[in-house]
XYZ file of C-alpha atoms in Angstrom:
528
model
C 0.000 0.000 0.000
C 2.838 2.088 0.963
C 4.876 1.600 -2.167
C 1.263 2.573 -4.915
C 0.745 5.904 -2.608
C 4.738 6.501 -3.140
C 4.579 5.835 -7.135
C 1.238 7.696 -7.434
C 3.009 10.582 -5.889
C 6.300 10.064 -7.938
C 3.718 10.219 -11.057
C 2.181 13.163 -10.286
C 5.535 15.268 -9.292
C 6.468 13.928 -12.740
C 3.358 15.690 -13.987
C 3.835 18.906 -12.728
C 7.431 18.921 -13.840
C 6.318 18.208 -17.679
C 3.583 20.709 -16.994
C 5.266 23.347 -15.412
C 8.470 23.126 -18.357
C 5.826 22.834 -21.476
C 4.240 26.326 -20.169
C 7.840 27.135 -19.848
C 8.286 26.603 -23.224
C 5.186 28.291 -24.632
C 4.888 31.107 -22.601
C 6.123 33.890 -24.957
C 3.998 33.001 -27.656
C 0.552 31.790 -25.957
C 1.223 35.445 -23.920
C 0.313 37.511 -27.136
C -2.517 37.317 -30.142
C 0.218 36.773 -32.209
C -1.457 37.534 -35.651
C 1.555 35.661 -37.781
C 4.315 33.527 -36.544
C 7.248 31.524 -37.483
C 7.429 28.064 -35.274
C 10.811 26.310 -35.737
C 10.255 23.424 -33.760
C 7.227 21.133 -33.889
C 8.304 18.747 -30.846
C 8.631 19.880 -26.861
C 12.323 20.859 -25.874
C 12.046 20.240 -22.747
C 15.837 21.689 -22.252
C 14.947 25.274 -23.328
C 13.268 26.333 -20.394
C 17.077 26.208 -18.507
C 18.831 27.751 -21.183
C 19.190 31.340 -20.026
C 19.929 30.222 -16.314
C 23.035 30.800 -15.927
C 25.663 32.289 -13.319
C 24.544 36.208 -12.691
C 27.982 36.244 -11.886
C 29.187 34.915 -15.901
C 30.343 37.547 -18.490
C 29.369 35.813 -22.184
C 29.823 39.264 -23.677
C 31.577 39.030 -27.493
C 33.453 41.721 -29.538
C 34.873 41.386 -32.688
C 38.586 41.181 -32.535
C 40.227 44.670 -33.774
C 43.631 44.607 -34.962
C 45.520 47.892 -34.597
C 46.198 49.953 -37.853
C 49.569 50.857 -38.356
C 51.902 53.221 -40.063
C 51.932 52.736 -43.868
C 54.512 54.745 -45.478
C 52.943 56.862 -48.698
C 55.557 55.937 -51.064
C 54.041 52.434 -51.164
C 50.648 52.992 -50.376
C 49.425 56.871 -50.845
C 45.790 56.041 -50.754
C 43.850 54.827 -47.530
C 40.193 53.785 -47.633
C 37.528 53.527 -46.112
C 33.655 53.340 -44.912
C 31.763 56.105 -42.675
C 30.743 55.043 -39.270
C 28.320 56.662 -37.267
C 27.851 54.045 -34.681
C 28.183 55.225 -30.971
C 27.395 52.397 -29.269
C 31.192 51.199 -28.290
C 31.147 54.553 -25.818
C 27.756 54.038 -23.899
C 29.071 50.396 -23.646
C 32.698 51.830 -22.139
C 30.478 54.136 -20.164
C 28.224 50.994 -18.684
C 31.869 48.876 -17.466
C 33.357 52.136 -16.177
C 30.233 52.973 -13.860
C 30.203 49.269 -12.459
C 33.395 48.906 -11.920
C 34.183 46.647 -14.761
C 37.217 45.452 -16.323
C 37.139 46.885 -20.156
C 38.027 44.528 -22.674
C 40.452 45.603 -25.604
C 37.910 44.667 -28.291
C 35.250 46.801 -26.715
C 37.271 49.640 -27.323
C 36.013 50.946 -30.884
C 38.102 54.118 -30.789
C 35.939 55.652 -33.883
C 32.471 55.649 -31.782
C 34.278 57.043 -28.988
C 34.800 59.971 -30.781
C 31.515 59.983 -32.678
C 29.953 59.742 -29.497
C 30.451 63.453 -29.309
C 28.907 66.386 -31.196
C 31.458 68.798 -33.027
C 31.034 72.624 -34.471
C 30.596 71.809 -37.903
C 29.045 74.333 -40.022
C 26.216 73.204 -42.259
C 25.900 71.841 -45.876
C 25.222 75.092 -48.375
C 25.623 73.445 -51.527
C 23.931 70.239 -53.427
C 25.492 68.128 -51.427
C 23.696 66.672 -48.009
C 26.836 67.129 -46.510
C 30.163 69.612 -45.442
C 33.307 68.512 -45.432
C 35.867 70.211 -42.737
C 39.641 69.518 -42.029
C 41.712 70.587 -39.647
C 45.849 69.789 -38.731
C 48.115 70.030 -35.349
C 50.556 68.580 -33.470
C 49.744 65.008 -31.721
C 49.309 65.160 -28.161
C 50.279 62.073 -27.339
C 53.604 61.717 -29.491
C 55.814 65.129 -30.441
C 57.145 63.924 -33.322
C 53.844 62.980 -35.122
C 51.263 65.466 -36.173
C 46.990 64.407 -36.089
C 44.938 65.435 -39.016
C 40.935 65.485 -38.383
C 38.693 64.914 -40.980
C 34.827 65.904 -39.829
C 31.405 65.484 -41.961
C 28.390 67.553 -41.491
C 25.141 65.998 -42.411
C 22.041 68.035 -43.666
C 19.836 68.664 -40.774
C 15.919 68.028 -41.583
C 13.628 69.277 -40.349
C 11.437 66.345 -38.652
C 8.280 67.717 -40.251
C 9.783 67.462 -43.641
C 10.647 63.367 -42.737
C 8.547 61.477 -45.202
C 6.286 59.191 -43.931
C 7.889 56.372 -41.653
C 7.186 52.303 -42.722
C 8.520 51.090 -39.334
C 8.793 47.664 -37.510
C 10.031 46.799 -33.940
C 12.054 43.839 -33.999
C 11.455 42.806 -30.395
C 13.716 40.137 -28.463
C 11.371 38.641 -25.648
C 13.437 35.409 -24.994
C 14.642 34.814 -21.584
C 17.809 36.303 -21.249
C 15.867 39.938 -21.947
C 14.307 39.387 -18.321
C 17.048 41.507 -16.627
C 15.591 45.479 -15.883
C 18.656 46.925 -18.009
C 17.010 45.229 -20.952
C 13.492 44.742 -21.369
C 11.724 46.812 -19.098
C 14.690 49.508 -20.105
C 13.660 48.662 -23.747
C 10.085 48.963 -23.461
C 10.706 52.332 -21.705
C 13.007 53.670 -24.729
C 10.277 52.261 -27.450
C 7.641 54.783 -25.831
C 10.123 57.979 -26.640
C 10.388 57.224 -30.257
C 6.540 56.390 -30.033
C 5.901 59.780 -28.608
C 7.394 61.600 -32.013
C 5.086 59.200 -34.603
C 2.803 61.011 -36.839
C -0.491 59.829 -38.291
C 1.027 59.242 -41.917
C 3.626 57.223 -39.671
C 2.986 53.222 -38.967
C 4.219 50.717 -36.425
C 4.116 47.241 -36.326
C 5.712 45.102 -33.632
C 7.262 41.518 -34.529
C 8.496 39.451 -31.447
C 10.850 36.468 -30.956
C 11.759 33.925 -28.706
C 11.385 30.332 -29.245
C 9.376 31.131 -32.335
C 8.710 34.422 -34.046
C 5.127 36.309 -34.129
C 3.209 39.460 -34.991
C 1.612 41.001 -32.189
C 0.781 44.236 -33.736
C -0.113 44.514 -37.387
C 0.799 48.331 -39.002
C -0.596 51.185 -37.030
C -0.883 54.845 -37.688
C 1.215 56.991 -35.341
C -2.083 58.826 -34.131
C -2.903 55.242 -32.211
C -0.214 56.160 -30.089
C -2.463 54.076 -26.963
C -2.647 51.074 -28.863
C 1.237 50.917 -29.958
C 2.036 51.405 -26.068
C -0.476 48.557 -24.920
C 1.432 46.306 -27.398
C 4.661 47.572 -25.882
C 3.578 46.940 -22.143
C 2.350 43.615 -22.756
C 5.399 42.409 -23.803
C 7.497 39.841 -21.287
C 10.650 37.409 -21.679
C 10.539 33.781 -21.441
C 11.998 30.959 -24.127
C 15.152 30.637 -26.393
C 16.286 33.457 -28.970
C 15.113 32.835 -32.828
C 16.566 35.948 -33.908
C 17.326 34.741 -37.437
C 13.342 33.854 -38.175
C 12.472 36.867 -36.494
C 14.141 39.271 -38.348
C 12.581 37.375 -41.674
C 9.273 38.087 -40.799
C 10.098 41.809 -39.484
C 11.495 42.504 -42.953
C 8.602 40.430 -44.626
C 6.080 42.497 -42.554
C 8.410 45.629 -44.215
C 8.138 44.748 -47.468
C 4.743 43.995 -47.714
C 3.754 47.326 -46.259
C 6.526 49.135 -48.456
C 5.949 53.167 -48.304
C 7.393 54.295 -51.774
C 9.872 57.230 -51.586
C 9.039 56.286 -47.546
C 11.629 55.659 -44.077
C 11.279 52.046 -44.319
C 13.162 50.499 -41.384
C 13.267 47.750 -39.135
C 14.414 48.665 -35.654
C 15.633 45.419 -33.949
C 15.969 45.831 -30.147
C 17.875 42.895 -28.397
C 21.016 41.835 -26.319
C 22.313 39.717 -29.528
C 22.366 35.942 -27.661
C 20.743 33.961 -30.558
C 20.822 30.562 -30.146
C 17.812 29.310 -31.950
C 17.794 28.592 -35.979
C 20.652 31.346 -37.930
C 22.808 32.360 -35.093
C 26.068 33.081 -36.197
C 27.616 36.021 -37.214
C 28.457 35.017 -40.949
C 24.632 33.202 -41.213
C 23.074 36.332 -39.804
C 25.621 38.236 -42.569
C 24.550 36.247 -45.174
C 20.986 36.702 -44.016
C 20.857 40.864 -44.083
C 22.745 40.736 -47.517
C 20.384 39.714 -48.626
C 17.717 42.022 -47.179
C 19.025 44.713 -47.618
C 18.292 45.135 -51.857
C 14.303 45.078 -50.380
C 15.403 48.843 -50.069
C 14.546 48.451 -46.037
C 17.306 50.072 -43.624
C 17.999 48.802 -39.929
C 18.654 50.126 -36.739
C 20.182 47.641 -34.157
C 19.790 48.603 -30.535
C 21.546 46.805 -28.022
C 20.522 46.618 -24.305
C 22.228 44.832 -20.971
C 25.194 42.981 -20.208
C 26.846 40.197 -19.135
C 26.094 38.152 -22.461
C 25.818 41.231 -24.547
C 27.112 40.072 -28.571
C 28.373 43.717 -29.882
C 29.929 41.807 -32.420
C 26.522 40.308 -34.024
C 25.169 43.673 -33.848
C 27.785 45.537 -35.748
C 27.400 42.831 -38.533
C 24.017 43.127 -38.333
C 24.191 47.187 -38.556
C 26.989 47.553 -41.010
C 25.592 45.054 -43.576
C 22.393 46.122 -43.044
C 22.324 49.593 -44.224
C 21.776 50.628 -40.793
C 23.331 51.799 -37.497
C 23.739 50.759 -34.587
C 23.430 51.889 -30.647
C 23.648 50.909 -26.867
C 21.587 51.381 -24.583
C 22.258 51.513 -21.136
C 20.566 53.907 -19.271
C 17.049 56.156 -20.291
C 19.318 59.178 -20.626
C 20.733 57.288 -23.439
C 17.573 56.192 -24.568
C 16.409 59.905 -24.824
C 19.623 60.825 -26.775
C 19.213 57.866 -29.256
C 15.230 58.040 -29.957
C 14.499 61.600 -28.746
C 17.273 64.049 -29.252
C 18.767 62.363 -32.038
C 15.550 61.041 -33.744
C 16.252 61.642 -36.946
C 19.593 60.883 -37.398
C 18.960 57.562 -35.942
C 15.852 56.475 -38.195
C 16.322 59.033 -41.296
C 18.873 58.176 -43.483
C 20.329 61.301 -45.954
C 23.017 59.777 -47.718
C 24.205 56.053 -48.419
C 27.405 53.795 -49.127
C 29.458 57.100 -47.852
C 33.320 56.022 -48.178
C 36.166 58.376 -47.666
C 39.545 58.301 -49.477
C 42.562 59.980 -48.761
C 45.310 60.906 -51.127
C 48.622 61.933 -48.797
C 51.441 64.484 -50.333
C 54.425 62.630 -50.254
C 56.425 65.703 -50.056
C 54.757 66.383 -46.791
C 54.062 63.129 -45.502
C 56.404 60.229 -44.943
C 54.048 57.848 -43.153
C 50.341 57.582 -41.969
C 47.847 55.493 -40.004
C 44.295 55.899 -39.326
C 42.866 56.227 -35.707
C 40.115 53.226 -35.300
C 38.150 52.254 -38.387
C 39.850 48.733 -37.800
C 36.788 47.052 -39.081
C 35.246 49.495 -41.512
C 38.693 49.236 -44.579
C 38.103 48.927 -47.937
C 40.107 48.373 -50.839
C 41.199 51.675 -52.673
C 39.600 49.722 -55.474
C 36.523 49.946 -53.777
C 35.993 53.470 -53.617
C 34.597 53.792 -57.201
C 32.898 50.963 -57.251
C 29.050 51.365 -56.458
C 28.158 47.528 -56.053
C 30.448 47.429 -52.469
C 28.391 48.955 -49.592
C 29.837 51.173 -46.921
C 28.158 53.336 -43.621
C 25.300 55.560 -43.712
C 25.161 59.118 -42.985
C 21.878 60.313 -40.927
C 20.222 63.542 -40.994
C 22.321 65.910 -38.700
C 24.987 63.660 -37.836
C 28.617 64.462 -37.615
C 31.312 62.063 -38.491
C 34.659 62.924 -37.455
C 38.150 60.622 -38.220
C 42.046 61.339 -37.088
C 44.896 60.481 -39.272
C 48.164 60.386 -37.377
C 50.765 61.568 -39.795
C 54.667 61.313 -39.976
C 56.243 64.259 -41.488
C 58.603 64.313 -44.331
C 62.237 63.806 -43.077
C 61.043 62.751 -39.169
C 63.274 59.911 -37.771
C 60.917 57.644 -36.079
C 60.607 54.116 -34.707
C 57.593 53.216 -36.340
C 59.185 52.889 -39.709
C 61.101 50.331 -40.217
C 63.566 50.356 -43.568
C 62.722 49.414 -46.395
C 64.487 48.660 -49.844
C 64.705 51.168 -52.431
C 62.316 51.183 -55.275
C 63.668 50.608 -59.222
C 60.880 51.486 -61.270
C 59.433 54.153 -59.849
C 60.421 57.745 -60.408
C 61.555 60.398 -57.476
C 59.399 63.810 -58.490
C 59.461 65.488 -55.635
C 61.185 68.766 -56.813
C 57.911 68.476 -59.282
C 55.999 67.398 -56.246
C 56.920 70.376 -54.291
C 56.251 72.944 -56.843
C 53.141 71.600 -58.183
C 51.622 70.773 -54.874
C 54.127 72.921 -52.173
C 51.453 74.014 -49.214
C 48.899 70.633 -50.067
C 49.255 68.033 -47.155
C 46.285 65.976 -48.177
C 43.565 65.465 -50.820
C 40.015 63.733 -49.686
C 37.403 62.262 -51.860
C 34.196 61.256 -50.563
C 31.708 59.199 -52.279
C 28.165 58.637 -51.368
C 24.808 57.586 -53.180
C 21.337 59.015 -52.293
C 19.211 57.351 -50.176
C 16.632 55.753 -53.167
C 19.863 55.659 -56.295
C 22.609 53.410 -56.975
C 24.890 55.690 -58.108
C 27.243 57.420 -56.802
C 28.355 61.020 -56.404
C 32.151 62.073 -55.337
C 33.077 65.387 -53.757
C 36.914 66.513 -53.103
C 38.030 68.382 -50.702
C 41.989 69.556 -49.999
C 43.351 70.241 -46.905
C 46.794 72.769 -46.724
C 48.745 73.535 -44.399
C 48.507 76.062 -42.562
C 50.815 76.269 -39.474
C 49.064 80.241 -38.223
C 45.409 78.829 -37.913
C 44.522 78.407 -34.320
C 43.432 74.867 -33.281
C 39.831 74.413 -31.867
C 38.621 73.130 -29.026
C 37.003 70.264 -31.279
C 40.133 69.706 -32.464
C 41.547 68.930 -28.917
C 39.023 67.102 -27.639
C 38.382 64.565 -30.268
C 42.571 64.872 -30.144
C 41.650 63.608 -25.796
C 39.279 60.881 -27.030
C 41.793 59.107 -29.138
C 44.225 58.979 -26.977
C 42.288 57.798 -23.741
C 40.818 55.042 -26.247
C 44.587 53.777 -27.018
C 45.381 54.166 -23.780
C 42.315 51.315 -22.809
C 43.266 49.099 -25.984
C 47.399 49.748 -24.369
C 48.093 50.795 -28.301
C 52.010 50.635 -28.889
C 51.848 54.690 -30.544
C 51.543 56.274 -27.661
C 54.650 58.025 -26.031
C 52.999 59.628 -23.028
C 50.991 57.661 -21.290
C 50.021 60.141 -18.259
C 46.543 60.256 -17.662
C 46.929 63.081 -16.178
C 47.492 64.806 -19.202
C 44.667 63.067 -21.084
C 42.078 64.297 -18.361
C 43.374 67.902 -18.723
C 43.260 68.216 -22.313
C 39.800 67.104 -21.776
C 38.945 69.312 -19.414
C 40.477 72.400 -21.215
C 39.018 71.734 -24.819
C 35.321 71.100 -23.384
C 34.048 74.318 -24.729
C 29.960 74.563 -25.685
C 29.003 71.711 -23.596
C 25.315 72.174 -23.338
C 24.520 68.410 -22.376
C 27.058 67.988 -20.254
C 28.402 64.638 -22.174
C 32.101 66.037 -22.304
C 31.972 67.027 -18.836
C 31.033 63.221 -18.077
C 33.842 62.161 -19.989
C 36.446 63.673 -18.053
C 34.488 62.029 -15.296
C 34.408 58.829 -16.205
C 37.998 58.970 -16.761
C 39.243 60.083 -13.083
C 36.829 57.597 -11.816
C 38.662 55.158 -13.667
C 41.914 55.457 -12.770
C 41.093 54.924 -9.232
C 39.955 51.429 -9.682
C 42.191 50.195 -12.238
């Protein structure tokens, strides 16, 4: 008798356990009227429900690995290349470690959003073009025998009432690792900003994933701004992450809804852990590559930490024809879909690339500042089929060359034969070309043509012009950024220094972001 009441109770634990892990399972997608869906999985994993447990204590976080760029003398190679970037999100990340007292990892340090991060005094577009071009020279802070060139872009400020209308879905990660506050209560929170700014002629739908991917709002005019937020605060985490089905239906949802000479963008808001269906960061390449020629753009927002995948993101936002952003506070949130609205979601100009065309009888060697992972082949500048970084309505883009002067002794060069075949001009050099240090090109397409246009722009020197404060503190930037990645160009290492050139080249700060900065920096130093 003893041993039937002890199995009937073993059978009915058993019960409850198959019970309680199937709802589990299910949760995220019985929790909505999911109006489409993707399943992936006919049969009952009864393994998924554990997945995302894991040590609170366990950092799973993933960069892509950056490898340093180094000198390149301009007798062998005078041209360097490369895409736009007007990412930010490697700062807000740095920003995140810094304020909880975390160890920053070299491939974190993206020293090209660092300095993007910031807003710079660049005058406005007045011709054609949706963009100004400004350059400016002076001596490198960190190394006296070097000088740092700064390249800045301008982008066309539009008014938002002049935006056409906006095609957009919310790419929504609901799987279990998004349970954390810094992620999707955090995200939910941000979504209701950008909400705030839709227009009637504007449309929202909502796609979610986890385990499987679903539609839990079908397009919605901007003036429903009620029912978009009900959608939004119904939304909770539980299940594995599909991310690779659910961005298929968010840019099926897209294209079927297609707003001619329209914003049409998906905005995918996750911490980047897929695990479920395409995961990797080549599949998920492969994936957007072929997305992107629906003429739909994406926006990647990243929240949380602790098994935060920066590196899927960027692939995600640089094949994409999109950007990409981290979240970790609401101030940030108000910055990226409130302050900077439309040069997150409104794209001006496309497939921007840069090229620049050193003066050998100025410059004996060069190297770009960051850009690690955005290089192209000088080839690639003129040709229209290879994509590159897109410039947003307003945005500035700003990139430091550190240069080697003609006839400086340095240890960065090393020696290197002479050439046969090619010819020594540089009496013709410096007559022709005497006060030129640089020529850029620039090429971009607009946002609807698949052509290109180039611009030129040369940059003399000019050894009387003051430097700006701009100047300095993007100049501050760079170097604290090499100083986290421990780059081997830097001769003084004193923070000290850093945080007063900082502090001295701060000029309008209206938001206060350079003032944080320096902050962040003296905080710092006292844990490290």
């Amino acid at each position: 008798m003893k041993t039937k009441t002890i199995k009937k109770i073993g059978f009915i634990l058993l019960g409850l356990f198959f019970l309680v892990i199937s709802s589990c399972n299910q949760y995220a997608t019985r929790k909505y009227n999911v109006h489409e869906s993707i399943v992936l999985e006919e049969s009952v994993d009864f393994t998924q429900g554990f997945e995302n447990l894991k040590d609170s204590n366990e950092n799973d976080e993933a960069y892509k690995e950056i490898i340093e760029n180094t000198f390149k003398r301009v007798s062998l190679a005078p041209l360097s290349t490369f895409s736009i970037d007007v990412d930010k999100a490697s700062y807000s990340n740095i920003r995140r470690m810094i304020n909880n007292g975390q160890e920053i990892p070299a491939d974190a340090v993206k020293i090209e959003e660092m300095i993007n991060y910031f807003k710079y005094d660049y005058q406005q577009p007045v011709d054609k073009h949706p963009f100004a071009i400004h350059t400016e020279s002076g001596s490198t802070p960190w190394n006296e025998e070097t000088q740092l060139v700064k390249i800045g872009i301008k982008g066309k400020e539009i008014p938002a009432e002049s935006f056409p209308a906006s095609n957009l879905v919310f790419l929504i990660d609901v799987s279990g690792s998004m349970n954390d506050m810094n992620k999707l209560p955090l995200l939910q929170k941000a979504f209701k900003l950008l909400v705030s700014q839709l227009r009637a002629k504007d449309k929202v739908s909502i796609v979610v994933y986890a385990g499987a991917a679903g539609v839990v709002l079908k397009p919605t005019s901007g003036k429903n701004k009620e029912k978009i937020i009900e959608a939004l605060d119904d939304l909770q985490a539980g299940g594995s992450t599909a991310g690779g089905e659910g961005i298929k239906l968010a840019y099926k949802i897209a294209e079927e809804h297609f707003i001619k000479n329209g914003n049409n963008r998906v905005i995918l808001a996750t911490d980047g852990d897929f695990n479920v269906g395409v995961s990797s960061d080549a599949g998920m390449k492969e994936l957007i590559e072929e997305k992107r020629e629906s003429g739909v753009f994406l926006t990647c927002l990243g929240f949380g930490m602790g098994n935060y995948k920066d590196s899927k993101l960027e692939t995600l936002a640089d094949t994409g024809n999109g950007n990409h952003a981290y979240i970790d506070t609401m101030q940030e949130a108000q910055r990226v879909l409130g302050t900077e609205f439309g040069g997150t979601l409104y794209t001006i100009a496309k497939d921007v690339k840069i090229q620049v065309e050193f003066n050998p009888a100025k410059v004996q060697a060069y190297r770009l500042i960051g850009y690690e992972n955005r290089l192209l082949n000088d080839e690639d500048f003129i040709d229209d089929t290879k994509d590159a970084g897109e410039l947003g309505s307003g945005h500035t883009v700003t990139a430091l060359y550190e240069v080697i002067p003609t006839g400086v002794q340095s240890t960065y060069l090393k020696e290197v034969s002479d050439l046969k075949y090619s010819e020594k001009n540089e009496g013709v050099e410096k007559a022709k070309y005497g006060d030129e240090l640089l020529t850029v090109k620039f090429r971009y397409k607009k946002p609807k043509e698949d052509q290109s246009m180039e611009m030129v722009h040369i940059h003399k020197t000019d050894t009387e012009k003051q430097i700006s404060n701009d100047f300095q503190f993007a100049a501050s930037v760079a170097w604290y950024g090499m100083k986290l990645r421990n780059s081997q160009y830097i001769q003084n290492q004193s923070i000290e220094d850093i945080i007063k050139l900082a502090k001295n080249s701060r000029g309008n700060d209206e938001q206060g972001y350079r003032a944080e900065f320096v902050r962040l920096m003296s905080s710092y130093e006292k844990v490290e």
